[in-house]
CSV table of C-alpha atoms in Angstrom, one decimal:
chain,number,residue,atom,x,y,z
A,1,MET,CA,47.2,72.7,-19.0
A,2,ALA,CA,47.2,72.3,-15.2
A,3,ILE,CA,47.3,75.2,-13.3
A,4,ASP,CA,51.2,74.9,-12.0
A,5,ASP,CA,51.9,74.6,-15.4
A,6,LYS,CA,50.4,77.7,-16.7
A,7,ASP,CA,51.9,79.8,-14.3
A,8,LYS,CA,55.3,78.1,-14.8
A,9,LEU,CA,55.3,78.8,-18.7
A,10,ASN,CA,54.1,82.2,-17.6
A,11,ASN,CA,57.0,83.2,-15.5
A,12,PHE,CA,59.0,81.7,-18.0
A,13,ALA,CA,58.0,84.1,-20.3
A,14,ALA,CA,58.0,87.1,-17.9
A,15,GLU,CA,61.6,86.1,-17.6
A,16,PHE,CA,62.8,85.8,-20.8
A,17,ASN,CA,60.9,89.2,-22.0
A,18,GLU,CA,62.9,90.5,-19.5
A,19,ARG,CA,66.0,89.6,-20.7
A,20,ILE,CA,65.4,90.4,-24.2
A,21,ARG,CA,64.2,93.6,-23.1
A,22,ILE,CA,67.5,94.6,-21.0
A,23,LYS,CA,69.6,93.1,-23.6
A,24,ALA,CA,67.9,95.9,-26.3
A,25,GLU,CA,68.2,98.5,-24.5
A,26,VAL,CA,71.8,97.7,-23.8
A,27,GLY,CA,72.0,97.0,-28.0
A,28,ILE,CA,70.4,100.0,-29.1
A,29,GLU,CA,73.1,102.2,-27.5
A,30,GLU,CA,76.2,99.8,-28.4
A,31,GLU,CA,74.5,98.6,-32.0
A,32,GLU,CA,71.7,100.0,-32.7
A,33,ARG,CA,69.9,96.7,-32.5
A,34,PHE,CA,66.3,96.8,-32.4
A,35,GLN,CA,64.0,94.2,-30.0
A,36,GLU,CA,63.1,91.7,-32.7
A,37,ASN,CA,66.8,91.4,-33.4
A,38,VAL,CA,67.5,90.3,-29.8
A,39,PHE,CA,64.4,88.1,-29.6
A,40,THR,CA,65.8,86.3,-32.6
A,41,ASP,CA,69.6,86.1,-31.0
A,42,GLU,CA,68.3,84.9,-28.2
A,43,PHE,CA,66.3,82.1,-28.9
A,44,LEU,CA,68.3,80.8,-31.2
A,45,LYS,CA,71.1,80.3,-28.6
A,46,ASP,CA,68.5,78.7,-26.6
A,47,LEU,CA,68.2,76.2,-29.3
A,48,GLU,CA,72.0,75.2,-29.2
A,49,PRO,CA,71.9,72.4,-27.0
A,50,ALA,CA,68.8,70.6,-29.0
A,51,GLU,CA,71.1,70.9,-31.9
A,52,THR,CA,68.6,72.1,-33.6
A,53,ILE,CA,70.6,75.3,-35.0
A,54,ASP,CA,74.2,75.6,-34.7
A,55,GLU,CA,75.4,78.6,-36.7
A,56,TRP,CA,73.2,81.9,-37.9
A,57,GLN,CA,73.0,84.9,-39.0
A,58,ILE,CA,70.8,88.5,-37.8
A,59,ALA,CA,69.8,89.4,-41.4
A,60,TYR,CA,66.4,91.3,-40.5
A,61,PHE,CA,64.3,92.1,-44.0
A,62,GLU,CA,60.4,92.6,-44.1
A,63,THR,CA,58.4,94.2,-46.6
A,64,ALA,CA,54.3,93.5,-46.9
A,65,ARG,CA,54.7,89.9,-48.3
A,66,MET,CA,58.1,88.6,-47.4
A,67,LYS,CA,59.6,88.7,-44.1
A,68,VAL,CA,63.4,87.3,-42.6
A,69,ASN,CA,65.0,87.5,-39.5
A,70,ALA,CA,68.1,85.3,-39.7
A,71,VAL,CA,69.7,82.7,-41.8
A,72,ASN,CA,72.1,79.9,-41.8
A,73,LEU,CA,73.8,79.1,-45.0
A,74,PRO,CA,76.7,76.8,-44.6
A,75,GLU,CA,78.1,74.7,-47.0
A,76,GLY,CA,76.2,71.9,-48.5
A,77,ASP,CA,72.7,71.0,-49.8
A,78,ARG,CA,70.5,72.6,-46.7
A,79,ILE,CA,70.0,76.2,-45.5
A,80,ASP,CA,67.9,77.5,-43.0
A,81,LEU,CA,65.5,80.4,-43.2
A,82,ILE,CA,64.0,82.3,-39.5
A,83,ILE,CA,61.1,84.0,-39.2
A,84,SER,CA,60.4,85.5,-36.1
A,85,VAL,CA,57.1,86.3,-34.3
A,86,PHE,CA,57.9,88.4,-31.4
A,87,SER,CA,54.7,89.6,-29.7
A,88,ASN,CA,56.6,91.2,-26.5
A,89,TYR,CA,53.5,90.4,-24.4
A,90,CYS,CA,53.0,88.3,-21.1
A,91,PRO,CA,51.1,86.0,-20.3
A,92,PRO,CA,52.0,84.5,-23.7
A,93,GLU,CA,49.0,85.1,-26.8
A,94,THR,CA,47.7,82.4,-28.8
A,95,MET,CA,49.3,82.1,-32.3
A,96,GLY,CA,46.6,80.1,-34.5
A,97,LYS,CA,46.7,78.2,-37.6
A,98,GLU,CA,46.0,81.4,-40.0
A,99,ALA,CA,48.7,83.4,-38.5
A,100,ILE,CA,51.1,80.2,-38.9
A,101,ASP,CA,50.6,80.5,-42.6
A,102,SER,CA,51.1,83.4,-43.3
A,103,ALA,CA,54.2,83.9,-41.6
A,104,PHE,CA,55.3,80.5,-43.2
A,105,LYS,CA,54.4,82.2,-46.4
A,106,LYS,CA,56.3,85.3,-46.0
A,107,ILE,CA,59.4,83.6,-45.6
A,108,VAL,CA,58.7,81.1,-48.5
A,109,LYS,CA,57.8,83.6,-50.3
A,110,PHE,CA,61.4,85.7,-49.9
A,111,PHE,CA,63.2,82.4,-50.6
A,112,GLU,CA,61.2,82.1,-53.4
A,113,HIS,CA,61.9,85.9,-54.8
A,114,SER,CA,65.9,85.1,-54.1
A,115,LEU,CA,65.8,82.4,-56.2
A,116,ALA,CA,64.5,84.7,-59.1
A,117,GLY,CA,67.6,87.4,-58.6
A,118,GLY,CA,65.4,89.5,-56.2
A,119,TYR,CA,68.7,90.2,-54.5
A,120,SER,CA,69.3,92.8,-57.4
A,121,GLU,CA,66.5,95.2,-56.1
A,122,LEU,CA,68.4,95.5,-52.7
A,123,GLU,CA,70.8,97.5,-51.9
A,124,GLU,CA,73.8,96.3,-51.3
A,125,THR,CA,74.0,97.7,-48.3
A,126,SER,CA,71.4,95.6,-46.9
A,127,PRO,CA,71.9,92.9,-44.0
A,128,ILE,CA,70.1,90.4,-46.4
A,129,PHE,CA,71.8,91.5,-49.8
A,130,PRO,CA,75.1,88.7,-49.4
A,131,TYR,CA,72.4,86.1,-48.5
A,132,ALA,CA,69.7,86.3,-50.8
A,133,LYS,CA,72.9,87.1,-53.5
A,134,ARG,CA,74.1,83.6,-52.3
A,135,ILE,CA,70.9,81.6,-52.7
A,136,TYR,CA,70.7,82.7,-55.9
A,137,GLU,CA,74.0,81.3,-56.9
A,138,THR,CA,74.3,78.1,-55.3
A,139,GLN,CA,70.3,76.9,-55.9
A,140,LYS,CA,71.1,74.2,-58.2
A,141,GLY,CA,73.1,72.7,-55.6
A,142,LEU,CA,70.7,73.1,-52.9
A,143,LYS,CA,67.9,70.3,-52.0
A,144,THR,CA,66.2,70.9,-48.5
A,145,ILE,CA,65.1,74.5,-47.1
A,146,ARG,CA,64.1,74.7,-43.5
A,147,PHE,CA,61.7,77.3,-42.7
A,148,LEU,CA,61.7,78.0,-39.2
A,149,LEU,CA,59.7,79.8,-36.9
A,150,ILE,CA,60.2,81.2,-33.6
A,151,THR,CA,57.9,83.2,-31.3
A,152,ASP,CA,57.3,84.1,-27.8
A,153,GLN,CA,53.6,83.2,-28.1
A,154,ARG,CA,51.9,79.8,-27.6
A,155,THR,CA,51.1,78.1,-30.9
A,156,THR,CA,47.8,75.6,-32.2
A,157,ARG,CA,50.5,73.3,-33.8
A,158,ALA,CA,53.8,72.4,-33.7
A,159,ILE,CA,54.8,70.8,-36.8
A,160,LYS,CA,53.5,71.6,-41.1
A,161,ALA,CA,53.9,68.7,-43.6
A,162,LYS,CA,56.8,68.7,-45.6
A,163,GLU,CA,56.2,69.8,-49.3
A,164,LYS,CA,58.0,69.1,-52.7
A,165,HIS,CA,58.7,72.0,-54.6
A,166,GLY,CA,60.5,71.4,-58.1
A,167,HIS,CA,63.8,69.7,-56.8
A,168,PHE,CA,63.6,71.7,-53.5
A,169,ARG,CA,62.1,69.8,-50.3
A,170,TYR,CA,60.3,72.4,-48.2
A,171,GLU,CA,60.9,71.4,-44.4
A,172,PHE,CA,58.6,73.9,-41.6
A,173,GLU,CA,59.4,74.0,-37.7
A,174,ILE,CA,57.5,75.8,-35.0
A,175,TRP,CA,59.4,76.8,-31.7
A,176,ASP,CA,56.9,78.6,-29.8
A,177,ILE,CA,57.2,79.8,-26.3
A,178,SER,CA,56.2,76.6,-24.4
A,179,ARG,CA,58.3,74.6,-26.1
A,180,LEU,CA,61.6,76.2,-25.9
A,181,GLN,CA,60.4,76.1,-21.7
A,182,ARG,CA,60.5,72.4,-22.0
A,183,LEU,CA,64.2,72.7,-23.5
A,184,ARG,CA,64.9,74.7,-21.2
A,185,GLY,CA,63.9,73.0,-18.5
A,186,ASP,CA,64.7,69.7,-19.2
A,187,ASN,CA,68.1,71.4,-20.1
A,188,GLU,CA,68.8,68.3,-23.0
A,189,LEU,CA,66.7,67.4,-26.7
A,190,GLU,CA,62.8,66.7,-26.2
A,191,SER,CA,62.1,62.9,-26.1
A,192,GLN,CA,62.1,61.8,-29.6
A,193,THR,CA,60.7,58.2,-29.9
A,194,ILE,CA,61.0,56.9,-34.1
A,195,ASP,CA,58.7,54.5,-35.1
A,196,LEU,CA,60.1,51.9,-37.3
A,197,ARG,CA,57.2,50.0,-38.7
A,198,THR,CA,55.1,53.1,-39.5
A,199,LYS,CA,57.9,54.9,-40.7
A,200,PHE,CA,59.6,52.6,-42.8
A,201,GLY,CA,56.9,49.6,-43.1
A,202,GLU,CA,59.4,47.3,-41.7
A,203,SER,CA,61.3,46.2,-38.0
A,204,ILE,CA,65.2,45.5,-38.1
A,205,PRO,CA,66.2,42.2,-37.0
A,206,CYS,CA,68.6,42.4,-34.7
A,207,LEU,CA,70.1,39.4,-32.0
A,208,MET,CA,69.2,40.1,-28.1
A,209,MET,CA,72.3,40.2,-25.3
A,210,PRO,CA,71.4,37.2,-23.5
A,211,ILE,CA,70.2,38.3,-19.6
A,212,VAL,CA,72.8,36.6,-17.0
A,213,GLY,CA,72.0,40.1,-14.6
A,214,ASN,CA,70.3,42.5,-13.3
A,215,PHE,CA,72.2,45.1,-15.7
A,216,ASP,CA,72.0,49.0,-15.6
A,217,HIS,CA,71.8,48.7,-19.9
A,218,GLU,CA,70.5,46.0,-22.2
A,219,THR,CA,72.4,45.8,-26.1
A,220,CYS,CA,71.3,44.4,-29.0
A,221,VAL,CA,73.3,44.2,-32.5
A,222,ALA,CA,71.2,44.9,-35.0
A,223,ILE,CA,71.6,45.1,-39.3
A,224,ILE,CA,70.2,48.3,-40.7
A,225,PRO,CA,69.4,49.1,-44.2
A,226,GLY,CA,71.6,51.9,-45.6
A,227,ASN,CA,68.3,53.4,-47.2
A,228,ILE,CA,66.9,53.6,-43.8
A,229,LEU,CA,70.3,54.7,-41.9
A,230,ALA,CA,70.3,58.0,-45.1
A,231,ASP,CA,66.4,58.5,-44.0
A,232,LEU,CA,67.2,59.0,-40.5
A,233,TYR,CA,70.1,61.5,-41.0
A,234,ASP,CA,68.0,63.3,-43.7
A,235,GLU,CA,65.1,64.2,-41.0
A,236,PHE,CA,67.3,64.5,-37.9
A,237,GLY,CA,70.4,65.5,-38.7
A,238,PRO,CA,73.4,66.4,-36.6
A,239,ARG,CA,70.5,65.7,-33.9
A,240,LEU,CA,71.4,61.9,-34.3
A,241,LEU,CA,74.8,62.7,-33.2
A,242,GLN,CA,74.9,64.7,-30.4
A,243,LYS,CA,76.7,63.1,-28.0
A,244,ASN,CA,79.0,61.6,-30.4
A,245,VAL,CA,82.5,62.7,-29.7
A,246,ARG,CA,83.2,63.5,-33.0
A,247,SER,CA,81.6,64.9,-36.2
A,248,PHE,CA,81.3,64.2,-39.8
A,249,LEU,CA,84.2,66.0,-41.7
A,250,GLN,CA,83.3,65.6,-45.9
A,251,ALA,CA,84.5,63.2,-47.9
A,252,ARG,CA,87.9,64.5,-48.5
A,253,GLY,CA,89.7,62.2,-45.4
A,254,SER,CA,90.6,58.5,-46.3
A,255,VAL,CA,88.4,57.1,-44.6
A,256,ASN,CA,84.9,58.9,-45.5
A,257,SER,CA,86.3,58.6,-49.3
A,258,GLY,CA,86.9,54.8,-48.9
A,259,ILE,CA,83.2,54.7,-47.1
A,260,ARG,CA,82.1,56.3,-50.1
A,261,ASN,CA,84.4,54.5,-52.6
A,262,THR,CA,82.9,51.1,-51.2
A,263,ILE,CA,78.9,52.2,-51.7
A,264,LEU,CA,79.4,53.7,-55.1
A,265,THR,CA,81.7,50.6,-56.3
A,266,GLU,CA,81.2,47.1,-53.6
A,267,PRO,CA,78.0,47.8,-52.1
A,268,ASP,CA,77.6,44.5,-51.1
A,269,ARG,CA,80.9,44.4,-49.3
A,270,PHE,CA,79.8,47.3,-46.9
A,271,LEU,CA,79.4,45.2,-44.0
A,272,ALA,CA,82.0,43.4,-44.1
A,273,TYR,CA,84.0,45.9,-44.8
A,274,ASN,CA,82.7,48.8,-42.1
A,275,ASN,CA,82.9,48.7,-38.5
A,276,GLY,CA,79.5,49.8,-38.1
A,277,ILE,CA,77.8,52.1,-35.6
A,278,THR,CA,77.4,52.2,-31.6
A,279,ALA,CA,73.7,54.1,-30.5
A,280,THR,CA,71.8,54.4,-27.6
A,281,CYS,CA,68.5,54.7,-26.7
A,282,SER,CA,66.0,55.4,-23.7
A,283,ASP,CA,64.1,52.8,-25.0
A,284,VAL,CA,63.9,50.3,-27.4
A,285,VAL,CA,60.2,48.0,-28.5
A,286,PHE,CA,61.2,44.9,-30.1
A,287,GLU,CA,58.9,42.0,-31.5
A,288,LYS,CA,59.0,38.5,-32.4
A,289,THR,CA,59.4,37.5,-36.4
A,290,SER,CA,59.8,34.7,-38.4
A,291,GLY,CA,64.1,35.1,-38.3
A,292,GLY,CA,64.5,36.2,-34.6
A,293,TRP,CA,63.6,39.4,-33.1
A,294,GLY,CA,63.3,42.8,-34.7
A,295,ILE,CA,63.3,46.5,-33.4
A,296,THR,CA,59.9,48.3,-34.1
A,297,SER,CA,60.6,51.6,-32.3
A,298,VAL,CA,63.3,53.5,-30.2
A,299,THR,CA,63.2,56.7,-27.9
A,300,ASP,CA,66.1,59.3,-27.7
A,301,PHE,CA,67.9,57.3,-30.7
A,302,GLN,CA,71.7,59.2,-30.5
A,303,ILE,CA,74.8,57.4,-32.7
A,304,VAL,CA,77.4,57.8,-30.8
A,305,ASN,CA,80.2,56.1,-32.6
A,306,GLY,CA,80.1,56.0,-36.8
A,307,GLY,CA,78.7,59.4,-37.2
A,308,GLN,CA,81.4,59.6,-40.2
A,309,THR,CA,79.8,56.0,-41.8
A,310,THR,CA,76.2,57.6,-41.3
A,311,ALA,CA,76.5,60.6,-42.8
A,312,GLY,CA,79.0,59.2,-45.8
A,313,ILE,CA,75.9,57.0,-46.6
A,314,TYR,CA,73.6,59.7,-46.8
A,315,TYR,CA,76.3,62.0,-48.9
A,316,ALA,CA,76.3,58.9,-51.2
A,317,ARG,CA,72.9,58.8,-51.9
A,318,GLU,CA,72.4,62.2,-52.1
A,319,ARG,CA,75.5,63.9,-54.1
A,320,LYS,CA,76.2,60.5,-56.5
A,321,GLU,CA,73.0,58.8,-56.5
A,322,ALA,CA,74.2,55.9,-54.9
A,323,ASP,CA,72.0,52.9,-54.8
A,324,LEU,CA,71.5,52.2,-51.1
A,325,SER,CA,69.5,48.7,-51.6
A,326,ARG,CA,72.7,46.5,-51.6
A,327,VAL,CA,74.4,48.3,-48.0
A,328,PHE,CA,73.7,47.1,-44.8
A,329,VAL,CA,75.4,48.5,-41.5
A,330,GLN,CA,75.9,46.8,-38.2
A,331,ALA,CA,74.6,48.6,-35.2
A,332,LYS,CA,75.0,47.9,-31.2
A,333,ILE,CA,72.3,49.5,-29.7
A,334,SER,CA,72.2,49.9,-26.0
A,335,ARG,CA,69.0,51.1,-23.9
A,336,ILE,CA,70.0,52.5,-20.3
A,337,LYS,CA,67.7,51.0,-17.8
A,338,ASP,CA,68.2,54.2,-15.4
A,339,LEU,CA,67.4,57.5,-16.7
A,340,GLU,CA,69.2,59.1,-14.0
A,341,HIS,CA,72.5,57.5,-15.3
A,342,ILE,CA,71.9,58.2,-19.0
A,343,ASN,CA,74.5,61.5,-18.9
A,344,LYS,CA,77.0,59.7,-17.6
A,345,ILE,CA,76.5,56.3,-18.9
A,346,VAL,CA,76.1,57.8,-22.6
A,347,PRO,CA,79.3,59.8,-22.6
A,348,LEU,CA,81.5,56.9,-21.3
A,349,ILE,CA,80.2,54.6,-24.4
A,350,SER,CA,81.0,57.3,-27.0
A,351,LYS,CA,84.6,57.7,-25.4
A,352,TYR,CA,85.2,54.1,-25.4
A,353,ALA,CA,83.8,53.5,-28.8
A,354,ASN,CA,85.8,56.1,-30.4
A,355,SER,CA,89.3,55.2,-28.2
A,356,GLN,CA,90.8,53.3,-31.3
A,357,ASN,CA,94.7,52.5,-31.7
A,358,LYS,CA,95.9,53.9,-35.0
A,359,ILE,CA,96.4,51.7,-38.1
A,360,SER,CA,99.0,52.8,-40.4
A,361,ASP,CA,99.2,51.9,-43.8
A,362,SER,CA,102.4,49.8,-43.2
A,363,ASP,CA,100.9,47.6,-40.5
A,364,PHE,CA,98.5,45.8,-43.2
A,365,ALA,CA,101.9,44.6,-45.2
A,366,SER,CA,103.0,43.1,-41.5
A,367,ASN,CA,102.5,39.7,-42.6
A,368,ASP,CA,103.3,40.2,-45.9
A,369,PRO,CA,106.3,37.5,-47.3
A,370,PHE,CA,109.5,39.8,-47.4
């Protein structure tokens, strides 16, 4: 790390710790909140712009072998459990592999203890009691458990491999003070490149836009296999839809239930029936294939229209065990060449892609014989 970068990090850490100290002093007078609770709450607030987490409840609990600081238990098959390591030291200390593994072991132990009915050993007035009980009662419907480690220290690693435990998938994510500084400094998502060929063993076939002028963007039309789209949503979740003006509304509406029913009953017609998705990116890499062109990787991939399609495909596979081998999705992907204009152009693409005249059921019968 360069000297300037080190000074910037130290200044950021000092300002962040001062913010925690001031809020903790107020909290102790008003709510008797511990400083670590304030740290947890403020850190998670700063993660909201990155779509890393959008809801949580502070629920501090710690024993010699277990610890949890906050939880996010939305309806569905995914939950988030957060553990904080707060040293309140500046310049930031370094948190090594052993300390990281120890923290994750404690929060995993809490989850597994809850699965075994450990809530019965807690006082009903304990902040963690209702969440431990809910984990126990809903465990059959759970699939993905994300363990999120947040710390005001610098860590020696940014990722821990996923693990499979029974029918649960454990995901581990680390946010240290350096990563938080990068997020706060850019005020947007960290740049993320998805290497499609490495991840899925194939490129995505596409048709490139003819070059007829010096445009500030370039667009291609791709055909994405349903399993690849579902895998992307499985890994990145709502972060893929950060710039989408709509959100997934479950499968109760007629559009979403139609997506699900087509996948289950007529998967080979999905491409013909569905409008597809509109996406943006800051960079895209193409390769020449025997059949034309293919996309091998995309950077800062955002689905700005088609969030319901994407989530609907994922949930059809996960909840209905749908076979997606015959499901394909049309995707219009635009690369914004001028990064200075990306925050202006992408919202407009999202706005216009989502601006559609409403068609009622009666309109479909307008050309029928009287």
